[in-house]
PDB file of C-alpha atoms in Angstrom:
ATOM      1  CA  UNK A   1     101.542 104.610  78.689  1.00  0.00           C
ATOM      2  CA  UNK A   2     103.774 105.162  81.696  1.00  0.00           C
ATOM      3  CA  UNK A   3     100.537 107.519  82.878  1.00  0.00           C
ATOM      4  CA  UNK A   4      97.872 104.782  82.549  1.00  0.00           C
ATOM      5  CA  UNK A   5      99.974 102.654  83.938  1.00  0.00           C
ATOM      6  CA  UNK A   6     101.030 104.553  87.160  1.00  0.00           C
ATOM      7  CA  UNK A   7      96.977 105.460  87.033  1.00  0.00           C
ATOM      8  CA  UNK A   8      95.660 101.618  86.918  1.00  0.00           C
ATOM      9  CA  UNK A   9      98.253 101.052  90.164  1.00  0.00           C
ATOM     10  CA  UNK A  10      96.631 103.597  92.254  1.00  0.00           C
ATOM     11  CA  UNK A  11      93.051 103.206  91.076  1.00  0.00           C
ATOM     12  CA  UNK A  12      94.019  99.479  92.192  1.00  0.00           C
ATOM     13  CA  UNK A  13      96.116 100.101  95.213  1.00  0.00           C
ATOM     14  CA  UNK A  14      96.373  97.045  97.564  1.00  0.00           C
ATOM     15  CA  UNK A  15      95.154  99.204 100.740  1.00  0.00           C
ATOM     16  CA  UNK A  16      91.680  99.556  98.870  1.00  0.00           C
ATOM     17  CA  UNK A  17      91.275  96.276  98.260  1.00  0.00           C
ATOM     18  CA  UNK A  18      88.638  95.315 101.565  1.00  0.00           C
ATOM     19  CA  UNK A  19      86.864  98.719 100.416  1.00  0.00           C
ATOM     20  CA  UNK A  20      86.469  97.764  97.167  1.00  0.00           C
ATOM     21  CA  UNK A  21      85.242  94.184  98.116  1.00  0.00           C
ATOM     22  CA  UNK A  22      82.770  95.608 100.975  1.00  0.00           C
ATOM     23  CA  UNK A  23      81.140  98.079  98.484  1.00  0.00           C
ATOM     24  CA  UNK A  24      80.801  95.342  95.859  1.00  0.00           C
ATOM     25  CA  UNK A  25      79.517  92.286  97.955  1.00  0.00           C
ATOM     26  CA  UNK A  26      77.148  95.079  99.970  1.00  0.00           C
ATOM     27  CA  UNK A  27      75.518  95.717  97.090  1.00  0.00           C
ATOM     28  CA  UNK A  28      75.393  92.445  94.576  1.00  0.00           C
ATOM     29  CA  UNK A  29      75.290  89.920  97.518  1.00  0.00           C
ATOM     30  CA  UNK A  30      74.242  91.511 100.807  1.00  0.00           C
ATOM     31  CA  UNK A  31      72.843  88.485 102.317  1.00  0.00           C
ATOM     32  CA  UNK A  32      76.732  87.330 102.864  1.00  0.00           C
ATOM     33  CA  UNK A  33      77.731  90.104 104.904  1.00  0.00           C
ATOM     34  CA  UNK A  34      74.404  91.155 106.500  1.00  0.00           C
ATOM     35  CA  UNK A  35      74.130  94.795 105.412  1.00  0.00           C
ATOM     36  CA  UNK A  36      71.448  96.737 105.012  1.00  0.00           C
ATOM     37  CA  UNK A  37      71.601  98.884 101.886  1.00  0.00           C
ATOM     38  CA  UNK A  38      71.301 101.678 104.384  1.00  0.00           C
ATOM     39  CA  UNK A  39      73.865 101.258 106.540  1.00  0.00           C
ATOM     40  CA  UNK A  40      76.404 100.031 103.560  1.00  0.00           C
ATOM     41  CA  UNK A  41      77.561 103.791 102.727  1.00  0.00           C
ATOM     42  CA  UNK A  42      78.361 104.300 106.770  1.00  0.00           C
ATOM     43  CA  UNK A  43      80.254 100.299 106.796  1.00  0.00           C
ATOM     44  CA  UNK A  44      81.987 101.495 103.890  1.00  0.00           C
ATOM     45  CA  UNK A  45      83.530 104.884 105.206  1.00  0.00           C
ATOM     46  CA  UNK A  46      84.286 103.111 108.539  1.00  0.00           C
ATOM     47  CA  UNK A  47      86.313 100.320 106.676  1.00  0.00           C
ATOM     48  CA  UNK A  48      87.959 102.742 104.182  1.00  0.00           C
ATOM     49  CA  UNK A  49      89.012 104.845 107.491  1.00  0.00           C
ATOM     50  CA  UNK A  50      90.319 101.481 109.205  1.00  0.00           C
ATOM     51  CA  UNK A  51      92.334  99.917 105.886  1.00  0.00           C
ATOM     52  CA  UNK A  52      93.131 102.918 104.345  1.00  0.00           C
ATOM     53  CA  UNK A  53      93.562 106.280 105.530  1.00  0.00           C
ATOM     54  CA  UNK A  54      94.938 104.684 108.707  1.00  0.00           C
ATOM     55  CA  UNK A  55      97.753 102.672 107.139  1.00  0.00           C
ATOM     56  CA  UNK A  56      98.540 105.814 104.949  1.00  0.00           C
ATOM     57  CA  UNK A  57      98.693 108.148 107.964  1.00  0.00           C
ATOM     58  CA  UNK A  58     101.463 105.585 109.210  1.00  0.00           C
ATOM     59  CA  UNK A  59     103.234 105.288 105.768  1.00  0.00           C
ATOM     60  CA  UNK A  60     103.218 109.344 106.538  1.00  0.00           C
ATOM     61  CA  UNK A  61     105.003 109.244 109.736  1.00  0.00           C
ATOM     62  CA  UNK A  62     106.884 106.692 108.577  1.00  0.00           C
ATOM     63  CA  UNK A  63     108.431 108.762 105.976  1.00  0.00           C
ATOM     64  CA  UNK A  64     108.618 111.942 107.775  1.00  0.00           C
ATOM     65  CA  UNK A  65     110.734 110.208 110.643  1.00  0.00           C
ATOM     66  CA  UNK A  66     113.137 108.835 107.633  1.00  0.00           C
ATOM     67  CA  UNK A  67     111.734 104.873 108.404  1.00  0.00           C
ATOM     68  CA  UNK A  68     111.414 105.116 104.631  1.00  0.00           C
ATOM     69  CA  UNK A  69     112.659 106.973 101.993  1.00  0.00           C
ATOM     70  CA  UNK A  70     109.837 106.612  99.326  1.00  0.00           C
ATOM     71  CA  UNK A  71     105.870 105.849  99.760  1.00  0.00           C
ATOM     72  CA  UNK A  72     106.547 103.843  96.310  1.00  0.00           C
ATOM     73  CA  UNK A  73     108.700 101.157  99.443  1.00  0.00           C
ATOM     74  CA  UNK A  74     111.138 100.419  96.349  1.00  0.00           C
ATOM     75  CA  UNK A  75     113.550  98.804  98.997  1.00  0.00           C
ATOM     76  CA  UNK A  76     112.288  95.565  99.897  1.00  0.00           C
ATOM     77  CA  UNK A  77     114.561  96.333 103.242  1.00  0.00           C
ATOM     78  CA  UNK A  78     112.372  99.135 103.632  1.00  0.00           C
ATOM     79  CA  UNK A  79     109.149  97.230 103.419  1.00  0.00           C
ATOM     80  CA  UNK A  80     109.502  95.804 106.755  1.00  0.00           C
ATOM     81  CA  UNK A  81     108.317  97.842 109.389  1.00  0.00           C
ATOM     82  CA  UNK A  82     105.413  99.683 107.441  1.00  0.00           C
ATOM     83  CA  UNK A  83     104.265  96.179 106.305  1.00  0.00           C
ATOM     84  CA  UNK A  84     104.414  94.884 110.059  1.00  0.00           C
ATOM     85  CA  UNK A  85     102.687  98.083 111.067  1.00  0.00           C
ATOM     86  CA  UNK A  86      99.736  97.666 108.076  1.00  0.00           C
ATOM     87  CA  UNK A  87      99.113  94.154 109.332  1.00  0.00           C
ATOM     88  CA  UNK A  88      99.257  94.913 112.792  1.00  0.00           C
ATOM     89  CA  UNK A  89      96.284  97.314 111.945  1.00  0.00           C
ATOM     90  CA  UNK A  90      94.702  94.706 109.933  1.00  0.00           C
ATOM     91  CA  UNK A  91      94.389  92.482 112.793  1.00  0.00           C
ATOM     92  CA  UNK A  92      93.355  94.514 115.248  1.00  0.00           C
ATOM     93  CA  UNK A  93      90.285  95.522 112.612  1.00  0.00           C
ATOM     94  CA  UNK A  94      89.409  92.011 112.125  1.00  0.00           C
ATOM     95  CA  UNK A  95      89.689  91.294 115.876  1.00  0.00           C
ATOM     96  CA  UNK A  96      87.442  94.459 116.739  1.00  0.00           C
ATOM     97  CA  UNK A  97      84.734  93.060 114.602  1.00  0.00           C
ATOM     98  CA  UNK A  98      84.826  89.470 116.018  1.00  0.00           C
ATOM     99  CA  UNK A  99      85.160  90.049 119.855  1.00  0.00           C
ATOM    100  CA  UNK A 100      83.987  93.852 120.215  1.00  0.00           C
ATOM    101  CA  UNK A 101      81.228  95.030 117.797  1.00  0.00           C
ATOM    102  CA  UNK A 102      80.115  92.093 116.538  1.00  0.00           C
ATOM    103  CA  UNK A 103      78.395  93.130 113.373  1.00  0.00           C
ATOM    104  CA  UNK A 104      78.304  90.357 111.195  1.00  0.00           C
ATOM    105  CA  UNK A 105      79.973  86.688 111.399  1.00  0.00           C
ATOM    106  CA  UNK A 106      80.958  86.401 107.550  1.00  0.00           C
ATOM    107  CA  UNK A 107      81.626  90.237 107.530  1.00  0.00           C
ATOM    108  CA  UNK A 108      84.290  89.115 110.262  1.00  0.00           C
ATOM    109  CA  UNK A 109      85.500  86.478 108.561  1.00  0.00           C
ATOM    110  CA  UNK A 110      86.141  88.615 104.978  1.00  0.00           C
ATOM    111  CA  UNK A 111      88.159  91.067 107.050  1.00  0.00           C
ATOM    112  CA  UNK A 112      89.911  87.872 108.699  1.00  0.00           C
ATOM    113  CA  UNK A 113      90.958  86.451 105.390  1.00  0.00           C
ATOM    114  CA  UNK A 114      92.292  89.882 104.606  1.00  0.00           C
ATOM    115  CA  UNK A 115      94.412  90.100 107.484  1.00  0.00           C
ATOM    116  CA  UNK A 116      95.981  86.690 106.011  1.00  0.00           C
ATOM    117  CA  UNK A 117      96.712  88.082 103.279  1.00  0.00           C
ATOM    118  CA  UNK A 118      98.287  91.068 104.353  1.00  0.00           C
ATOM    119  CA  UNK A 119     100.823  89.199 106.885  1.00  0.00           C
ATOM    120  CA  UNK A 120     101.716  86.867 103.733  1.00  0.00           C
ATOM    121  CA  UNK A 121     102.960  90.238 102.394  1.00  0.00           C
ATOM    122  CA  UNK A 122     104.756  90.750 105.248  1.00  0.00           C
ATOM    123  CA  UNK A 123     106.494  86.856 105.202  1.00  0.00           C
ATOM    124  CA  UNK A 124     107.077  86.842 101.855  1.00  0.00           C
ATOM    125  CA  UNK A 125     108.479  89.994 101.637  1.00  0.00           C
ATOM    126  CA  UNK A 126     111.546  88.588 103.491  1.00  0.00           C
ATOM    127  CA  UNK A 127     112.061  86.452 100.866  1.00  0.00           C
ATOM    128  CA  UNK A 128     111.648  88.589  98.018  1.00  0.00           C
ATOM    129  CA  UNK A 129     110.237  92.292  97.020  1.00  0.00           C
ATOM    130  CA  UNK A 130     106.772  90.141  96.427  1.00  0.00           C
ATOM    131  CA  UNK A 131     104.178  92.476  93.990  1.00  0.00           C
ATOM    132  CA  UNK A 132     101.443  93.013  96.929  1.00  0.00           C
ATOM    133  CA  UNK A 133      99.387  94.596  93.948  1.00  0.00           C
ATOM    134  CA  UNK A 134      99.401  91.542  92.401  1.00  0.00           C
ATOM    135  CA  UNK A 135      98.742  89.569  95.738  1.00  0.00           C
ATOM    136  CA  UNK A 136      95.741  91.716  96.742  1.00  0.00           C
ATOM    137  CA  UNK A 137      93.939  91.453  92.780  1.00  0.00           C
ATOM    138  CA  UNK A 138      94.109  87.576  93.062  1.00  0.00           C
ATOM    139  CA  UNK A 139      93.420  87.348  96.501  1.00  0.00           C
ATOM    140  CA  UNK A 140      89.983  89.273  95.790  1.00  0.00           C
ATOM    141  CA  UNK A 141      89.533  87.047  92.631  1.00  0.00           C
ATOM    142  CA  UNK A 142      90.337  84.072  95.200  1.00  0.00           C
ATOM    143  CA  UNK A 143      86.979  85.404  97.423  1.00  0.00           C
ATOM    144  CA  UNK A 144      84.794  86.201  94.510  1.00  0.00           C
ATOM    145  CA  UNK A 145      84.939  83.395  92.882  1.00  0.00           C
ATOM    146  CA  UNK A 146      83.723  80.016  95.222  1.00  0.00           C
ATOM    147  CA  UNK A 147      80.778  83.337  96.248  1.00  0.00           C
ATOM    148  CA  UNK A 148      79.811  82.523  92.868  1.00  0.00           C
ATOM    149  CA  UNK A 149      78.032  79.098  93.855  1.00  0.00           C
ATOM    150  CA  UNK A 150      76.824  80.468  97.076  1.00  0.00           C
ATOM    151  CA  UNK A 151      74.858  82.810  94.831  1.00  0.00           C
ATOM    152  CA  UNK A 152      71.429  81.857  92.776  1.00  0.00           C
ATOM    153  CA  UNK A 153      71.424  84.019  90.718  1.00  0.00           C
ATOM    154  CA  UNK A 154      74.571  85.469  88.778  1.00  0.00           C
ATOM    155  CA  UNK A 155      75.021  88.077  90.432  1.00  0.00           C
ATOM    156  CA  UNK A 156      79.013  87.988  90.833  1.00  0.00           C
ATOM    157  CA  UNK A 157      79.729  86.693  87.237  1.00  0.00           C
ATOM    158  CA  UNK A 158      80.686  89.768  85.889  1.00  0.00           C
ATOM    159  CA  UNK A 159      81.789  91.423  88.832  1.00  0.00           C
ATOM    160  CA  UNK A 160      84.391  88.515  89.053  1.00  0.00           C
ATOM    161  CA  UNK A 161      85.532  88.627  85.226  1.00  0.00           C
ATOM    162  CA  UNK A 162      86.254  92.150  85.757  1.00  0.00           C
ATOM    163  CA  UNK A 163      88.338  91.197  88.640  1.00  0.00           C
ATOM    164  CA  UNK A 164      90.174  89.025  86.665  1.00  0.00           C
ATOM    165  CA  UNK A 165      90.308  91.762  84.191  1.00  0.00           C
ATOM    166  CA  UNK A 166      91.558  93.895  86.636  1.00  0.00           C
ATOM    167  CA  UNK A 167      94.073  91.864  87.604  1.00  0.00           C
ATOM    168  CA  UNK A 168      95.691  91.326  84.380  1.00  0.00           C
ATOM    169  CA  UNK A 169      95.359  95.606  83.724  1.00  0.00           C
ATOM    170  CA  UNK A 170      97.577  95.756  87.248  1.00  0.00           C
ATOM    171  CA  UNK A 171     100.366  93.092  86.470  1.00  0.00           C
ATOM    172  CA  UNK A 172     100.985  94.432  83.241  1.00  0.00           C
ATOM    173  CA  UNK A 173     101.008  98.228  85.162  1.00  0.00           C
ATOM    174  CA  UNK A 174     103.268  96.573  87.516  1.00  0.00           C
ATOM    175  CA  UNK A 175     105.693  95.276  84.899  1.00  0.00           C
ATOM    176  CA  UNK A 176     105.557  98.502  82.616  1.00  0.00           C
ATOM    177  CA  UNK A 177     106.829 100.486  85.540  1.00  0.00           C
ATOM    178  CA  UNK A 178     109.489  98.026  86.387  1.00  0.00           C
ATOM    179  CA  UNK A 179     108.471  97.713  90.186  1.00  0.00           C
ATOM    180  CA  UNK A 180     108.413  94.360  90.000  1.00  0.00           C
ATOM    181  CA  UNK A 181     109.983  91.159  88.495  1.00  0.00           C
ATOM    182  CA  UNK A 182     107.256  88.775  86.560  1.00  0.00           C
ATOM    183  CA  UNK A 183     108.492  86.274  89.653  1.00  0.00           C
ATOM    184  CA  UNK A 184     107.435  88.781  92.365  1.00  0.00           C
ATOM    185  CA  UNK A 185     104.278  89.144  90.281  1.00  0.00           C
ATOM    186  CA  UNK A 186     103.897  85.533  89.896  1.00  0.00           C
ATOM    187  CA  UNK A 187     104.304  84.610  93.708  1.00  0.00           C
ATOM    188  CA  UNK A 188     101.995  87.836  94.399  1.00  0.00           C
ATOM    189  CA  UNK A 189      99.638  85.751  92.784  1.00  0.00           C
ATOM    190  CA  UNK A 190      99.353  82.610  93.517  1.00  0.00           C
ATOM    191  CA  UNK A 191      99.879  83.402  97.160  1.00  0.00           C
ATOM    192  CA  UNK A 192      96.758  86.104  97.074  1.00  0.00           C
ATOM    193  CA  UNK A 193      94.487  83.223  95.233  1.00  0.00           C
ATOM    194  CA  UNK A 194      95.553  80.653  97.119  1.00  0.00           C
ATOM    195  CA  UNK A 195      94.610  82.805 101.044  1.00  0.00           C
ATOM    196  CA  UNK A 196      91.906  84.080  99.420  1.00  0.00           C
ATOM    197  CA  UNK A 197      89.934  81.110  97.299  1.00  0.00           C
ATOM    198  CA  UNK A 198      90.715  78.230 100.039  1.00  0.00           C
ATOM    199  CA  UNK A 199      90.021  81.158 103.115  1.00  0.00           C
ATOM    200  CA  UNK A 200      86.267  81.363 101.856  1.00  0.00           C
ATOM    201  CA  UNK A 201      86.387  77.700 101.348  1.00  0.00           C
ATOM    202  CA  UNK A 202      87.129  76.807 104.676  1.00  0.00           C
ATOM    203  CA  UNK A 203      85.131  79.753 106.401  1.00  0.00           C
ATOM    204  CA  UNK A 204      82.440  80.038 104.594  1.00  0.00           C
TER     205      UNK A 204
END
Protein backbone atom coordinates (compact mmCIF):
# COMPACT_ATOMS: atom_id res chain seq x y z
CA UNK A 1 0.00 0.00 0.00
CA UNK A 2 2.71 2.35 1.21
CA UNK A 3 4.06 1.80 -2.70
CA UNK A 4 0.80 2.86 -4.43
CA UNK A 5 0.52 5.33 -2.27
CA UNK A 6 4.01 7.03 -2.55
CA UNK A 7 3.27 6.15 -6.54
CA UNK A 8 -0.30 8.08 -6.78
CA UNK A 9 1.76 11.27 -5.01
CA UNK A 10 4.27 11.49 -7.68
CA UNK A 11 2.14 10.47 -10.64
CA UNK A 12 0.07 13.53 -9.07
CA UNK A 13 2.79 15.84 -8.01
CA UNK A 14 1.63 19.50 -7.58
CA UNK A 15 4.51 20.86 -10.04
CA UNK A 16 2.66 18.87 -12.92
CA UNK A 17 -0.40 20.14 -12.33
CA UNK A 18 -0.42 23.24 -15.37
CA UNK A 19 1.10 20.28 -17.60
CA UNK A 20 -1.42 18.08 -16.93
CA UNK A 21 -4.21 20.76 -17.41
CA UNK A 22 -2.51 22.17 -20.79
CA UNK A 23 -2.35 18.63 -22.32
CA UNK A 24 -5.95 17.93 -21.31
CA UNK A 25 -7.77 21.27 -22.25
CA UNK A 26 -5.37 21.24 -25.67
CA UNK A 27 -6.86 18.38 -26.65
CA UNK A 28 -10.76 18.09 -25.32
CA UNK A 29 -11.33 21.92 -25.51
CA UNK A 30 -8.79 23.70 -27.70
CA UNK A 31 -10.92 26.53 -28.62
CA UNK A 32 -10.22 27.89 -24.82
CA UNK A 33 -6.66 28.12 -25.09
CA UNK A 34 -6.17 28.64 -28.86
CA UNK A 35 -3.92 25.71 -29.76
CA UNK A 36 -3.50 24.11 -32.66
CA UNK A 37 -3.30 20.34 -32.29
CA UNK A 38 0.07 20.85 -33.89
CA UNK A 39 1.69 23.06 -31.91
CA UNK A 40 0.11 21.43 -28.50
CA UNK A 41 3.08 18.75 -28.15
CA UNK A 42 5.78 21.88 -28.53
CA UNK A 43 3.26 24.25 -25.75
CA UNK A 44 3.36 21.29 -23.72
CA UNK A 45 7.24 20.62 -23.45
CA UNK A 46 7.76 24.42 -23.12
CA UNK A 47 5.31 24.56 -20.06
CA UNK A 48 6.56 21.26 -18.52
CA UNK A 49 10.24 22.93 -18.87
CA UNK A 50 8.88 26.30 -17.22
CA UNK A 51 6.67 24.54 -14.13
CA UNK A 52 8.56 21.66 -13.76
CA UNK A 53 11.97 20.82 -14.49
CA UNK A 54 12.76 24.44 -13.58
CA UNK A 55 11.35 24.44 -10.06
CA UNK A 56 13.03 20.94 -9.57
CA UNK A 57 16.44 22.17 -10.76
CA UNK A 58 15.98 24.82 -7.83
CA UNK A 59 14.64 22.24 -5.25
CA UNK A 60 18.24 20.64 -6.47
CA UNK A 61 20.37 23.48 -5.56
CA UNK A 62 18.42 24.06 -2.87
CA UNK A 63 19.30 20.86 -1.31
CA UNK A 64 22.79 20.61 -2.38
CA UNK A 65 23.57 24.10 -0.66
CA UNK A 66 21.80 22.53 2.67
CA UNK A 67 18.56 25.26 2.17
CA UNK A 68 16.76 21.97 2.73
CA UNK A 69 17.34 18.84 4.08
CA UNK A 70 14.75 16.62 2.18
CA UNK A 71 13.00 17.13 -1.44
CA UNK A 72 9.91 15.41 0.54
CA UNK A 73 10.08 19.65 2.46
CA UNK A 74 8.79 17.66 5.69
CA UNK A 75 9.66 20.92 7.71
CA UNK A 76 7.10 23.37 7.12
CA UNK A 77 10.17 25.88 8.23
CA UNK A 78 11.83 24.50 5.38
CA UNK A 79 9.10 25.15 2.90
CA UNK A 80 9.75 28.74 2.76
CA UNK A 81 12.28 29.72 0.49
CA UNK A 82 11.77 26.88 -2.21
CA UNK A 83 8.02 27.79 -2.12
CA UNK A 84 8.92 31.64 -2.58
CA UNK A 85 11.37 30.59 -5.25
CA UNK A 86 8.53 28.12 -7.17
CA UNK A 87 6.15 31.06 -7.18
CA UNK A 88 8.53 33.53 -8.09
CA UNK A 89 8.99 31.29 -11.27
CA UNK A 90 5.36 30.95 -11.60
CA UNK A 91 4.92 34.53 -12.03
CA UNK A 92 7.40 35.38 -14.12
CA UNK A 93 5.83 32.42 -16.59
CA UNK A 94 2.49 33.89 -16.41
CA UNK A 95 3.89 37.42 -16.89
CA UNK A 96 6.06 36.23 -20.00
CA UNK A 97 2.95 35.04 -21.66
CA UNK A 98 0.83 38.21 -21.02
CA UNK A 99 3.32 41.10 -21.80
CA UNK A 100 6.12 39.21 -23.94
CA UNK A 101 4.90 36.36 -26.22
CA UNK A 102 1.55 36.86 -26.22
CA UNK A 103 0.20 33.54 -27.31
CA UNK A 104 -3.12 33.25 -26.16
CA UNK A 105 -5.36 35.56 -23.73
CA UNK A 106 -7.17 32.59 -21.78
CA UNK A 107 -3.90 30.51 -22.12
CA UNK A 108 -2.51 33.58 -20.02
CA UNK A 109 -5.03 33.71 -17.80
CA UNK A 110 -4.90 29.60 -16.86
CA UNK A 111 -1.22 30.11 -16.10
CA UNK A 112 -2.34 33.36 -14.06
CA UNK A 113 -4.76 31.47 -11.90
CA UNK A 114 -1.96 29.02 -11.33
CA UNK A 115 0.38 31.44 -10.11
CA UNK A 116 -2.53 32.20 -7.42
CA UNK A 117 -2.53 29.22 -6.41
CA UNK A 118 0.92 28.57 -5.95
CA UNK A 119 1.58 31.88 -3.73
CA UNK A 120 -1.54 30.62 -1.53
CA UNK A 121 0.90 27.73 -0.89
CA UNK A 122 3.35 29.94 -0.04
CA UNK A 123 0.83 32.18 2.58
CA UNK A 124 -0.65 29.44 3.95
CA UNK A 125 2.23 27.62 4.53
CA UNK A 126 3.09 30.15 7.30
CA UNK A 127 0.26 29.19 8.96
CA UNK A 128 0.40 25.61 8.74
CA UNK A 129 2.36 22.64 6.73
CA UNK A 130 -0.84 23.09 4.17
CA UNK A 131 -1.10 19.60 1.76
CA UNK A 132 -0.15 21.55 -1.66
CA UNK A 133 -1.09 18.06 -3.25
CA UNK A 134 -4.28 18.46 -2.09
CA UNK A 135 -4.41 22.27 -3.03
CA UNK A 136 -3.24 21.71 -6.63
CA UNK A 137 -6.05 18.44 -7.27
CA UNK A 138 -8.93 20.83 -6.21
CA UNK A 139 -7.63 23.76 -7.64
CA UNK A 140 -7.64 21.87 -11.17
CA UNK A 141 -11.14 20.44 -10.25
CA UNK A 142 -11.95 24.27 -9.38
CA UNK A 143 -10.94 25.15 -13.41
CA UNK A 144 -12.51 22.14 -14.94
CA UNK A 145 -15.51 22.34 -13.69
CA UNK A 146 -17.44 26.07 -14.56
CA UNK A 147 -15.31 24.88 -18.40
CA UNK A 148 -17.97 22.46 -18.27
CA UNK A 149 -20.82 25.04 -19.32
CA UNK A 150 -18.54 26.88 -21.58
CA UNK A 151 -18.47 23.58 -23.46
CA UNK A 152 -21.44 22.16 -25.93
CA UNK A 153 -20.75 19.26 -25.97
CA UNK A 154 -19.48 17.06 -22.91
CA UNK A 155 -16.43 17.03 -23.55
CA UNK A 156 -14.92 17.69 -19.89
CA UNK A 157 -17.50 15.47 -18.01
CA UNK A 158 -15.40 12.72 -17.56
CA UNK A 159 -12.23 14.33 -17.67
CA UNK A 160 -13.54 16.30 -14.55
CA UNK A 161 -14.96 13.14 -12.57
CA UNK A 162 -11.65 11.68 -12.91
CA UNK A 163 -10.25 14.75 -11.43
CA UNK A 164 -12.33 14.44 -8.68
CA UNK A 165 -11.34 10.88 -8.64
CA UNK A 166 -7.99 11.82 -8.60
CA UNK A 167 -8.26 13.92 -5.98
CA UNK A 168 -9.74 11.65 -3.53
CA UNK A 169 -6.78 8.72 -4.76
CA UNK A 170 -4.13 11.72 -3.59
CA UNK A 171 -5.68 12.74 -0.12
CA UNK A 172 -6.01 9.36 0.92
CA UNK A 173 -2.03 8.86 -0.49
CA UNK A 174 -1.39 11.89 1.47
CA UNK A 175 -2.89 10.60 4.71
CA UNK A 176 -1.51 6.92 4.33
CA UNK A 177 1.96 8.34 4.30
CA UNK A 178 1.35 10.59 7.20
CA UNK A 179 2.65 13.84 5.39
CA UNK A 180 -0.13 15.54 6.23
CA UNK A 181 -2.89 16.16 8.87
CA UNK A 182 -6.69 15.68 7.40
CA UNK A 183 -6.71 19.72 8.42
CA UNK A 184 -3.72 20.51 6.14
CA UNK A 185 -5.57 18.36 3.60
CA UNK A 186 -8.76 20.01 4.25
CA UNK A 187 -7.45 23.71 3.92
CA UNK A 188 -5.34 22.35 0.78
CA UNK A 189 -8.61 21.99 -0.50
CA UNK A 190 -10.84 24.31 -0.16
CA UNK A 191 -8.21 26.94 -0.76
CA UNK A 192 -7.18 25.16 -4.34
CA UNK A 193 -11.18 25.06 -5.29
CA UNK A 194 -11.91 28.12 -4.11
CA UNK A 195 -8.56 30.13 -6.50
CA UNK A 196 -9.29 27.89 -8.95
CA UNK A 197 -13.39 27.62 -9.53
CA UNK A 198 -14.05 31.55 -8.75
CA UNK A 199 -10.42 32.44 -10.89
CA UNK A 200 -12.18 31.01 -14.15
CA UNK A 201 -15.31 32.62 -12.99
CA UNK A 202 -14.10 35.93 -12.89
CA UNK A 203 -11.59 35.60 -15.92
CA UNK A 204 -13.19 33.75 -18.07
Amino acid sequence: MRTAATFVSVIFHPLLLTTYLVVLLGTFFPALLMIAPQNLRVMTAFIFCFTFLLPVVNLIMFRMFGTISSYTLENRSERIVPFIAIALIYLVTAFLFFFKLRFSTNFSFLLLIISFLVVAAVVLNFFLKVSVHALAAWGGIGILLPLNKAVEQPDLLWQSAGAIVAAGLIMAARLYLNAHTPREILVGSVAGFTIGFFGVIYLF
